[in-house]
PDB file of C-alpha atoms in Angstrom:
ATOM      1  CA  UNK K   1       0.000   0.000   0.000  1.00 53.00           C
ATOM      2  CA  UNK K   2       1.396   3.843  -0.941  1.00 66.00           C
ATOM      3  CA  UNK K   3       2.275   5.826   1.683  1.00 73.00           C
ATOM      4  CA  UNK K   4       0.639   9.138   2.544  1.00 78.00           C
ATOM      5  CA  UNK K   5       2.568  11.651   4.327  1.00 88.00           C
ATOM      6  CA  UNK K   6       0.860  14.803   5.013  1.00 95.00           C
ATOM      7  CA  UNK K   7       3.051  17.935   4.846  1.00 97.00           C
ATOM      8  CA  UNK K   8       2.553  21.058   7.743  1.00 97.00           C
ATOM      9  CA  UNK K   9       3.707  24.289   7.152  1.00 98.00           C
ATOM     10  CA  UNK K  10       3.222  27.619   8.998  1.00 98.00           C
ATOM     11  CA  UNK K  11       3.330  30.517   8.191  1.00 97.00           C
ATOM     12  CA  UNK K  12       6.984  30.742   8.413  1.00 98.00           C
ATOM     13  CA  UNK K  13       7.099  27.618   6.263  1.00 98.00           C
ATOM     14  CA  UNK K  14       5.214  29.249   3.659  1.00 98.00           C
ATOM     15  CA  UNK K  15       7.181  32.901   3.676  1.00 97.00           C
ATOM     16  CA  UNK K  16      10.143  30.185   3.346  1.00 97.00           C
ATOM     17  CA  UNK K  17       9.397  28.974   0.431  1.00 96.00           C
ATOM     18  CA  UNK K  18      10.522  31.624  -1.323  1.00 96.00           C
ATOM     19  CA  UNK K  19       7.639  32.286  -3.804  1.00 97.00           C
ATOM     20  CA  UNK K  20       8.384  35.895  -5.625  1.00 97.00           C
ATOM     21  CA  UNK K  21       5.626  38.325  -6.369  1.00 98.00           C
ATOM     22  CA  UNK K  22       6.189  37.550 -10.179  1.00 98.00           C
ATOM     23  CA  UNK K  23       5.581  34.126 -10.044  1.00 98.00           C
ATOM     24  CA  UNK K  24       2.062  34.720  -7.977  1.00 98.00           C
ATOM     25  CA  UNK K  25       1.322  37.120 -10.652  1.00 98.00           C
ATOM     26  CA  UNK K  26       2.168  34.218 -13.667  1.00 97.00           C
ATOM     27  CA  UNK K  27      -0.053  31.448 -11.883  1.00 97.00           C
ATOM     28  CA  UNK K  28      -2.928  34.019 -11.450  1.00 97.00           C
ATOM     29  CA  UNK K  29      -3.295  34.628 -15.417  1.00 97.00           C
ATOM     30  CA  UNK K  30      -2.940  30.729 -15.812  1.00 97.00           C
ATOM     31  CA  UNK K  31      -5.593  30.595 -13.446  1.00 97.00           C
ATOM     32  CA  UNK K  32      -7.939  33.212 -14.359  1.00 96.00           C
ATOM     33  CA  UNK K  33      -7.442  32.047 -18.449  1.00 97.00           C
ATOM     34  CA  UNK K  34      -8.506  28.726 -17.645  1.00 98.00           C
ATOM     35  CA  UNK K  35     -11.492  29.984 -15.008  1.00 97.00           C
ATOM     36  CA  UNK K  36     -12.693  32.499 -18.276  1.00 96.00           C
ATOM     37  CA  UNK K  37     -12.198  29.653 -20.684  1.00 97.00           C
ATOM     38  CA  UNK K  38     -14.293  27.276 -18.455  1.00 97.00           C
ATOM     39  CA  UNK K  39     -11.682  24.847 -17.336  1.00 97.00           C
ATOM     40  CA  UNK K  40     -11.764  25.031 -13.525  1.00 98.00           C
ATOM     41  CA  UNK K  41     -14.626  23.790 -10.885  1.00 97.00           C
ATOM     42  CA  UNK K  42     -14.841  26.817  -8.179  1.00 96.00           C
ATOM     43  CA  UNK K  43     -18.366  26.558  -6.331  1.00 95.00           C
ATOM     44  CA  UNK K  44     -19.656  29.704  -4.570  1.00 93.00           C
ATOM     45  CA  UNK K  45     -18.149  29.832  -1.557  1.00 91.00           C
ATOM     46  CA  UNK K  46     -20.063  28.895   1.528  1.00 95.00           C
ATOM     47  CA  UNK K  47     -19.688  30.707   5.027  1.00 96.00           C
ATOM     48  CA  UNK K  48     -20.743  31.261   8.873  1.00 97.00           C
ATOM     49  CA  UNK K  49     -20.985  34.573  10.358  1.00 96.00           C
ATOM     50  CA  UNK K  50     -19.689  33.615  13.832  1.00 96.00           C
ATOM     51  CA  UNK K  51     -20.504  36.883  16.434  1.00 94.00           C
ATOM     52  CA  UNK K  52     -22.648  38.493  13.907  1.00 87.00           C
ATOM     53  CA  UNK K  53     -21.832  42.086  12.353  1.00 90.00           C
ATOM     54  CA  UNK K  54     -18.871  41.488   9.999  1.00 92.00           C
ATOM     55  CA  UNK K  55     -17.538  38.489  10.799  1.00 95.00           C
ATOM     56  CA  UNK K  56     -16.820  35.930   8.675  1.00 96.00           C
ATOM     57  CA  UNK K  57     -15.549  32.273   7.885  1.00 97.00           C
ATOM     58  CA  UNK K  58     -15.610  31.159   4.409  1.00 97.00           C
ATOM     59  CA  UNK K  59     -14.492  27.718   2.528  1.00 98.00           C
ATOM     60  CA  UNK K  60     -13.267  28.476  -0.663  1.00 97.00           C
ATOM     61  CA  UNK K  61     -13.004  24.740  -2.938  1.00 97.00           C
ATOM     62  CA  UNK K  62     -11.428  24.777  -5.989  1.00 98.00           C
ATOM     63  CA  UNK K  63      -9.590  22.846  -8.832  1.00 98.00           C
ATOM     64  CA  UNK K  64      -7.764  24.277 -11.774  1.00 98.00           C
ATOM     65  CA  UNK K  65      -6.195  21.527 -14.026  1.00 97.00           C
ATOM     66  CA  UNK K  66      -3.799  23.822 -16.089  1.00 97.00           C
ATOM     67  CA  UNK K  67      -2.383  24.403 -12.557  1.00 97.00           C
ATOM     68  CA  UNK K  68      -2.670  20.491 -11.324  1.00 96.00           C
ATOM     69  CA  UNK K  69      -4.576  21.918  -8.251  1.00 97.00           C
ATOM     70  CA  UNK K  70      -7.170  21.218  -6.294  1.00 98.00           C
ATOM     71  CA  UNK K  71      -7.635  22.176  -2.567  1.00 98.00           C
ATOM     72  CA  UNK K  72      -9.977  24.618   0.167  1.00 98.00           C
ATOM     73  CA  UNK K  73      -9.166  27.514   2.221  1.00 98.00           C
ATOM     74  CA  UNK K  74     -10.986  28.039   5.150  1.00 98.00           C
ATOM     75  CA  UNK K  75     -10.612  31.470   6.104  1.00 97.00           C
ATOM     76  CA  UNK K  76     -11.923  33.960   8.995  1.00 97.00           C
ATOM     77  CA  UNK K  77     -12.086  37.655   8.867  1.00 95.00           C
ATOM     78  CA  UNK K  78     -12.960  39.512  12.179  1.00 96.00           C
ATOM     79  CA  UNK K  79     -12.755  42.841  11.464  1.00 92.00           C
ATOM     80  CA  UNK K  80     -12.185  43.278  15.461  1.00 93.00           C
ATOM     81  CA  UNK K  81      -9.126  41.453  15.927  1.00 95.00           C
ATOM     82  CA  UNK K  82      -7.004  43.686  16.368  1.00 90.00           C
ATOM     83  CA  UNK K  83      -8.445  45.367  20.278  1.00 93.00           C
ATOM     84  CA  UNK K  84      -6.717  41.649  21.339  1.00 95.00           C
ATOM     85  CA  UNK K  85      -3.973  42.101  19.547  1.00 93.00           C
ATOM     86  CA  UNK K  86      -5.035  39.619  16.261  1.00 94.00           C
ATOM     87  CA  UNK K  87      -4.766  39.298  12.432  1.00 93.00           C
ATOM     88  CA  UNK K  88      -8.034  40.172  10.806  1.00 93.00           C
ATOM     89  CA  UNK K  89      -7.417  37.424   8.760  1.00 95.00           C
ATOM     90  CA  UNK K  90      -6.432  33.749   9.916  1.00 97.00           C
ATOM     91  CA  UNK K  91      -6.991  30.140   8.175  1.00 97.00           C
ATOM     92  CA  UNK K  92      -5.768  27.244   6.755  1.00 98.00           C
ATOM     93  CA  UNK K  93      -5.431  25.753   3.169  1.00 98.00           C
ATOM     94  CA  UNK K  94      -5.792  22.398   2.332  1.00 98.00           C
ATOM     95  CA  UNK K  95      -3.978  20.868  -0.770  1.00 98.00           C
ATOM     96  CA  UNK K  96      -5.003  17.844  -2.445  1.00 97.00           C
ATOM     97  CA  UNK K  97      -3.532  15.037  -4.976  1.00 96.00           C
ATOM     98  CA  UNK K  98      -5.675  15.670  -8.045  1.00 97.00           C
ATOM     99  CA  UNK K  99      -5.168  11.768  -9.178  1.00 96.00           C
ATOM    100  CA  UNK K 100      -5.897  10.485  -5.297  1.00 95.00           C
ATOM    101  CA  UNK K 101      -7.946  13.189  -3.915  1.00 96.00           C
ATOM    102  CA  UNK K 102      -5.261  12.399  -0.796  1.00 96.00           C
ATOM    103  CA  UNK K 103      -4.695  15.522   0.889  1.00 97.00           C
ATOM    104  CA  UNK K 104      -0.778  16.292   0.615  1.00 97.00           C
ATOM    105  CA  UNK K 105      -0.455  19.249   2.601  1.00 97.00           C
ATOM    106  CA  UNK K 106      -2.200  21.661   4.948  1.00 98.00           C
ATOM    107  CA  UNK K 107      -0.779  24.947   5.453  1.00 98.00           C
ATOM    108  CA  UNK K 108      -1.382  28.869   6.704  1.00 98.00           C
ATOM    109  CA  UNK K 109      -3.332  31.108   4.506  1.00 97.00           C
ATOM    110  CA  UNK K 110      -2.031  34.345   5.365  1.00 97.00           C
ATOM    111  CA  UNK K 111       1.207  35.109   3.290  1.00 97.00           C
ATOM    112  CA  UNK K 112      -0.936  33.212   0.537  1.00 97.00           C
ATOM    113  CA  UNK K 113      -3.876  35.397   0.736  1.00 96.00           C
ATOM    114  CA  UNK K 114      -2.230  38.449   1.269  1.00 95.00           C
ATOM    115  CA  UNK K 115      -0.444  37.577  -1.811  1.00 97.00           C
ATOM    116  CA  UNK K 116      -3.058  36.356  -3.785  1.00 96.00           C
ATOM    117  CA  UNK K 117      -5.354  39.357  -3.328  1.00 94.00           C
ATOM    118  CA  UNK K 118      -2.287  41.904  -4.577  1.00 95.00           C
ATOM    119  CA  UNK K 119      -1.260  39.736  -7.371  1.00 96.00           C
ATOM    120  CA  UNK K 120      -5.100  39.685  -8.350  1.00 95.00           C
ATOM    121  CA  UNK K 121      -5.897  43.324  -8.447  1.00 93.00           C
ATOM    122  CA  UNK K 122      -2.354  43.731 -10.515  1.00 95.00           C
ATOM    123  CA  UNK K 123      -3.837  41.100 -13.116  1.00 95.00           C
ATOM    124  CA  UNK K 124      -6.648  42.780 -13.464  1.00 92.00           C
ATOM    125  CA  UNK K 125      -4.940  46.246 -13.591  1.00 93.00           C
ATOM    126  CA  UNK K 126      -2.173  44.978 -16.543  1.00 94.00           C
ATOM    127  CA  UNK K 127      -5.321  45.227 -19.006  1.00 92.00           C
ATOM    128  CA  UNK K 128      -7.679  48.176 -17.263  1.00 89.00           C
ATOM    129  CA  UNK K 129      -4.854  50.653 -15.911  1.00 92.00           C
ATOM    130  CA  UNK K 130      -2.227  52.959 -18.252  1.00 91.00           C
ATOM    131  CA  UNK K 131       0.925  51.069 -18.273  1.00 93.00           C
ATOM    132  CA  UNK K 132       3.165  54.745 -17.707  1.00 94.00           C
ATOM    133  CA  UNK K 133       0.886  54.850 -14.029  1.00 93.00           C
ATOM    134  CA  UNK K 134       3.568  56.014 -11.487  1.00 94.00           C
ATOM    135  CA  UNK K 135       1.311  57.793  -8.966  1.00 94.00           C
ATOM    136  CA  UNK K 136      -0.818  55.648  -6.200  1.00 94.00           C
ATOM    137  CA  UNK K 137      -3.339  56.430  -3.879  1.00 93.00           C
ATOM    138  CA  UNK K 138      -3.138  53.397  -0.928  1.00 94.00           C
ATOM    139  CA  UNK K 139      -6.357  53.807   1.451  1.00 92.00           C
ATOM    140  CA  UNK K 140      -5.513  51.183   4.171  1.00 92.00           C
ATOM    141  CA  UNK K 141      -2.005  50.936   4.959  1.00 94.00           C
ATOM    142  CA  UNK K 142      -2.119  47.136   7.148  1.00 93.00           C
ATOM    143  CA  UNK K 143      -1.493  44.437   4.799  1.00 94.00           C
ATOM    144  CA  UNK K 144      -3.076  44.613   1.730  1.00 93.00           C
ATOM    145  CA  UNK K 145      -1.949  47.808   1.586  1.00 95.00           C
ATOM    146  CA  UNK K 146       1.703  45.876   1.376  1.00 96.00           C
ATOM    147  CA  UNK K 147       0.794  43.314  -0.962  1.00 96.00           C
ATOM    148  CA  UNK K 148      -0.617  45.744  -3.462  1.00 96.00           C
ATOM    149  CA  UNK K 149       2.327  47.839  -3.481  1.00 97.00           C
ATOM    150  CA  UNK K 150       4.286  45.306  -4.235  1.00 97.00           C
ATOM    151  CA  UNK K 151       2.303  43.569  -6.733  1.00 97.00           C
ATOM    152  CA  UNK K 152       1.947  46.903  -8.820  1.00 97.00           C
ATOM    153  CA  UNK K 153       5.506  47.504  -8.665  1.00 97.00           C
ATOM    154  CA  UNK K 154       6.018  44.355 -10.821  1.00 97.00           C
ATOM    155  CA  UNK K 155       3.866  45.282 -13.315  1.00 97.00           C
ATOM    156  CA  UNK K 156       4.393  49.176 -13.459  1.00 97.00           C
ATOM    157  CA  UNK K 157       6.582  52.004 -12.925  1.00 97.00           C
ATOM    158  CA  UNK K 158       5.598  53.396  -9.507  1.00 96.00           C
ATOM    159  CA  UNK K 159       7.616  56.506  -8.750  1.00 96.00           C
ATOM    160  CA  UNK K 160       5.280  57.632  -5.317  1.00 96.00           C
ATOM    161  CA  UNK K 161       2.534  56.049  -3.200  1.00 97.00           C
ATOM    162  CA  UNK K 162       0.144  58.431  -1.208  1.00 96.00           C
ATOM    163  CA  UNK K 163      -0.734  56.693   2.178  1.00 96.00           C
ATOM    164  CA  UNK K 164      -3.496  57.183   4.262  1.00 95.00           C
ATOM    165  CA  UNK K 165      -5.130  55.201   7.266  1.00 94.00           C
ATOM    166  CA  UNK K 166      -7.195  56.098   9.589  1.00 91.00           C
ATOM    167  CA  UNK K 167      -4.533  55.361  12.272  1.00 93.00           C
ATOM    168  CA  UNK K 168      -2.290  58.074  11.426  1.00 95.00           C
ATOM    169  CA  UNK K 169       0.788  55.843  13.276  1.00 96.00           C
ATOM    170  CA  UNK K 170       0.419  52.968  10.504  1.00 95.00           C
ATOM    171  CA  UNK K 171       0.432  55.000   7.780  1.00 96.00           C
ATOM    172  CA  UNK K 172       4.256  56.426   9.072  1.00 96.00           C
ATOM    173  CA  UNK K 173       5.076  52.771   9.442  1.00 97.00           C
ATOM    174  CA  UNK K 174       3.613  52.164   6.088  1.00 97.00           C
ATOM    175  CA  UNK K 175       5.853  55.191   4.973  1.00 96.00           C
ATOM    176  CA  UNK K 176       8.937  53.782   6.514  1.00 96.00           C
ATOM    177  CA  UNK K 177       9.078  50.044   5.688  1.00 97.00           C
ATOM    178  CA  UNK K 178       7.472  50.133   2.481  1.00 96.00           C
ATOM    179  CA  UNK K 179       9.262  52.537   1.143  1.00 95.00           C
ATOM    180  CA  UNK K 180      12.091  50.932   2.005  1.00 95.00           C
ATOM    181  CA  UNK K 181      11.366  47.824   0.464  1.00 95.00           C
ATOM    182  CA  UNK K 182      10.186  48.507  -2.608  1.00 96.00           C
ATOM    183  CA  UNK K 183      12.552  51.926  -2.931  1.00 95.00           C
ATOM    184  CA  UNK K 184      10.098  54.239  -3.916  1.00 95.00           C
ATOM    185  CA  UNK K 185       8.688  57.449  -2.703  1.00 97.00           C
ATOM    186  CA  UNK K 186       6.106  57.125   0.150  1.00 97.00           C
ATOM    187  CA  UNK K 187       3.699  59.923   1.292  1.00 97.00           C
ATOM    188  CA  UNK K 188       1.568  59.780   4.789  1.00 97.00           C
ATOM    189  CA  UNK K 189      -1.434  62.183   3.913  1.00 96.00           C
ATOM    190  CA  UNK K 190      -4.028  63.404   6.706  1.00 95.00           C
ATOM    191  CA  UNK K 191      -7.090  62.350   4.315  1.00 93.00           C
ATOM    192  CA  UNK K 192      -8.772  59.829   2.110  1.00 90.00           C
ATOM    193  CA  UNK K 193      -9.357  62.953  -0.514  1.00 90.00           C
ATOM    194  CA  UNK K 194      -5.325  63.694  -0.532  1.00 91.00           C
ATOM    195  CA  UNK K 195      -4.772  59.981  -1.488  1.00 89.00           C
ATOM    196  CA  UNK K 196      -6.792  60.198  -4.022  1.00 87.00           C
ATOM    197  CA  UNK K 197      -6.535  63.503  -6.379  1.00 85.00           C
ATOM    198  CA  UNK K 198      -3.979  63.171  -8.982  1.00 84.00           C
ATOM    199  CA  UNK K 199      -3.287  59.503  -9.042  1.00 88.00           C
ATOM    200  CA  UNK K 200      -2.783  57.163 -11.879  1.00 90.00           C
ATOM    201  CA  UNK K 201      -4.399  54.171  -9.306  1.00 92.00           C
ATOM    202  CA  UNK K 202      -6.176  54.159  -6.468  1.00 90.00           C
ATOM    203  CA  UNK K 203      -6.546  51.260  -4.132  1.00 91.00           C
ATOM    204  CA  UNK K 204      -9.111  50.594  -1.358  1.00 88.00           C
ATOM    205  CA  UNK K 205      -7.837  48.145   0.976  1.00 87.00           C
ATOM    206  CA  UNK K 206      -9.597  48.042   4.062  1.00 80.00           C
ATOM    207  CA  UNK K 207     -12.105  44.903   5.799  1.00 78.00           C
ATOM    208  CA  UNK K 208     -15.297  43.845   4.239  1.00 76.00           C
ATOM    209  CA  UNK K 209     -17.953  45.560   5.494  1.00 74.00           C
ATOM    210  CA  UNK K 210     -21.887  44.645   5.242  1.00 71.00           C
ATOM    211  CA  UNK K 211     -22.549  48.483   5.113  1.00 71.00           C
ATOM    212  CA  UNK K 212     -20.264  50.732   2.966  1.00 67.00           C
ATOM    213  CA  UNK K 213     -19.171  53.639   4.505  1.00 68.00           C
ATOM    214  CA  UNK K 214     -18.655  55.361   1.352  1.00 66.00           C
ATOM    215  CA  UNK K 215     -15.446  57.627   2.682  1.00 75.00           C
ATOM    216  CA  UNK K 216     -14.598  58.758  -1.291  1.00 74.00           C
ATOM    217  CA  UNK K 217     -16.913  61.032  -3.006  1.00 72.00           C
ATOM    218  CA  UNK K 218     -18.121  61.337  -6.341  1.00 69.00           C
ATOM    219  CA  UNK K 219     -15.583  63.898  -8.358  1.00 71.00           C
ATOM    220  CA  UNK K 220     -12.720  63.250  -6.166  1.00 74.00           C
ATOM    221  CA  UNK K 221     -10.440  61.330  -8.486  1.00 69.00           C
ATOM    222  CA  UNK K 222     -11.201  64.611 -11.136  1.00 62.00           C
ATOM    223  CA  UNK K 223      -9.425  67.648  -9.402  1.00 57.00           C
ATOM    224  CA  UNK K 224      -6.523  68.586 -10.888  1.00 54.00           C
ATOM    225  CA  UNK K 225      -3.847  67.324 -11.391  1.00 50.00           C
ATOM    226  CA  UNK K 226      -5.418  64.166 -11.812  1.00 47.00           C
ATOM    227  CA  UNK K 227      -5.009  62.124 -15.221  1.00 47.00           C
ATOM    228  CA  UNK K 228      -7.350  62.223 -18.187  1.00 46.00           C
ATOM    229  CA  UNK K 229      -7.593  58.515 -16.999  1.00 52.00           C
ATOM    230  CA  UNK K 230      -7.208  56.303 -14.021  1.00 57.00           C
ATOM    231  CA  UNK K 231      -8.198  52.960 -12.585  1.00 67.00           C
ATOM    232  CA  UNK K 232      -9.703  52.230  -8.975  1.00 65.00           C
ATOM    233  CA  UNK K 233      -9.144  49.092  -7.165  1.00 65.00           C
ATOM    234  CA  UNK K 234     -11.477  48.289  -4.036  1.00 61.00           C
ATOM    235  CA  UNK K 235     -10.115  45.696  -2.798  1.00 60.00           C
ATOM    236  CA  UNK K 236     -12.469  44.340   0.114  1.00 57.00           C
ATOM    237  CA  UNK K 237     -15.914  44.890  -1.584  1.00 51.00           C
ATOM    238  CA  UNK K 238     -14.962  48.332  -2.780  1.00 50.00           C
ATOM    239  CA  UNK K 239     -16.976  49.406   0.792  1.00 54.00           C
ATOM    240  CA  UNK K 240     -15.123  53.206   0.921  1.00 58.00           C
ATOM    241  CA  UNK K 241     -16.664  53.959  -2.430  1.00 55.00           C
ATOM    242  CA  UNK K 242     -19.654  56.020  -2.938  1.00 53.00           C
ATOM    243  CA  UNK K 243     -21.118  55.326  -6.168  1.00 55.00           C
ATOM    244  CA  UNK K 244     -20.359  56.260  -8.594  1.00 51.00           C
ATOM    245  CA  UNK K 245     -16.713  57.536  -8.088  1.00 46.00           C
ATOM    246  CA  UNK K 246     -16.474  59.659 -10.726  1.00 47.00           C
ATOM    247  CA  UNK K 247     -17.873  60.619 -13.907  1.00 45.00           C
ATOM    248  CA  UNK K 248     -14.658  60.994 -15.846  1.00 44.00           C
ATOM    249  CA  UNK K 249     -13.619  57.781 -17.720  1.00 42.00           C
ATOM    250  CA  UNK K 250     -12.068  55.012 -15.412  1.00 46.00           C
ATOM    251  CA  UNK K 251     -11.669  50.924 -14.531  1.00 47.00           C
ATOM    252  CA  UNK K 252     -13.692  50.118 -11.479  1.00 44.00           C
ATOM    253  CA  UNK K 253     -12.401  46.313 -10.515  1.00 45.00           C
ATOM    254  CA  UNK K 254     -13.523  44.304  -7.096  1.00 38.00           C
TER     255      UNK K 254
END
């Protein structure tokens, strides 16, 4: 009879592994190609709503042939986390042998989803946004806010980020570490509006949220100097959006 060993990793494990931002990027246009061209099985995703309000845990099945893949994450959000000192987001993924159905590996979601989410939004933003874009607006500096800095990097020329959070302390850290990791120009602003007027992209990267607080305002994303053209990324739902954002031509992705 075959053995079956069943590979752990943590989250350490998985930053370990050495995985670029690049090679994310690659598997998510084989992956999104073959879900548009009807080769993969990914059923709406089913969830509990633990605690009420915004909570979440969702399972998230899926196989993608072109890929070999097949596996779940199971994945909580709890937008109140962090009053104890907690990652909004936790979970596990579960990955499967596609000839056995034999799980071969169960491992923490984070890094991946943090990843994944970036690397999504840049996909999408290869086709929608300019590829000169050098200016972006970053609402949510925690760590999406990371991940889709670094994503967009790959893909386009970014010269300057405009940061804001609503905790004015993370968007300095953002300043400070991000900017020196990806070498680029970093700017803490005092509010939403300032990280939006005049950018190539704008990015919304806060917690899902059942009711949208709609933070940016129609006509925002117009003022001089913006561009004759930009794309918006709400990542999260799109919740700090009031709609619509603008009436001047632009890519609205989720």
């Amino acid at each position: 009879m075959a053995e079956n060993n069943l590979l752990y990793l943590s989250q350490a494990d998985v930053v370990a592994a050495g995985i670029s931002m690049a090679e994310i990027i690659d598997a998510l246009e084989v992956a999104f190609r073959a879900k548009g061209e009807g080769r993969t099985e990914m059923p709406p995703k089913p969830g509990v709503h633990p605690g009420g309000g915004n909570n979440f845990i969702h399972a998230m099945p899926a196989y993608i042939p072109d890929l070999k893949s097949a596996g779940v994450k199971w994945v909580s959000g709890f937008p109140e986390n962090y009053k104890q000192g907690l990652p909004y987001i936790s979970g596990l993924l579960i990955y499967n042998d596609i000839a056995t159905g034999l799980p071969l590996a169960v491992m923490d979601c984070v890094w991946i989803t943090a990843k994944r989410t970036g690397a999504a939004s840049a996909v999408a933003a290869r086709r929608l946004a300019r590829p000169e874009s050098s200016v972006m607006g970053m609402l949510g500096c925690g760590v999406q806010g990371r991940s889709h800095a670094e994503a967009f990097q790959v893909l386009f020329p970014l010269q300057k980020i405009m940061a804001y959070d609503k905790d004015p302390a993370a968007a300095q850290r953002y300043a400070e570490e991000v900017g020196k990791n990806l070498g680029i120009e970093i700017v803490p602003v005092k509010t939403p509006r300032e990280a939006v007027s005049g950018c190539d992209i704008v990015v919304t990267a806060g917690p899902i949220l059942k009711v949208p607080h709609a933070t940016i305002q129609a006509g925002w994303l117009d003022e001089e100097p913006s561009p004759r053209w930009w794309t918006t990324i709400p990542s999260g739902a799109g919740t700090p959006w009031h709609r619509p954002p603008s009436s001047a031509p632009t890519t609205c992705l989720s």
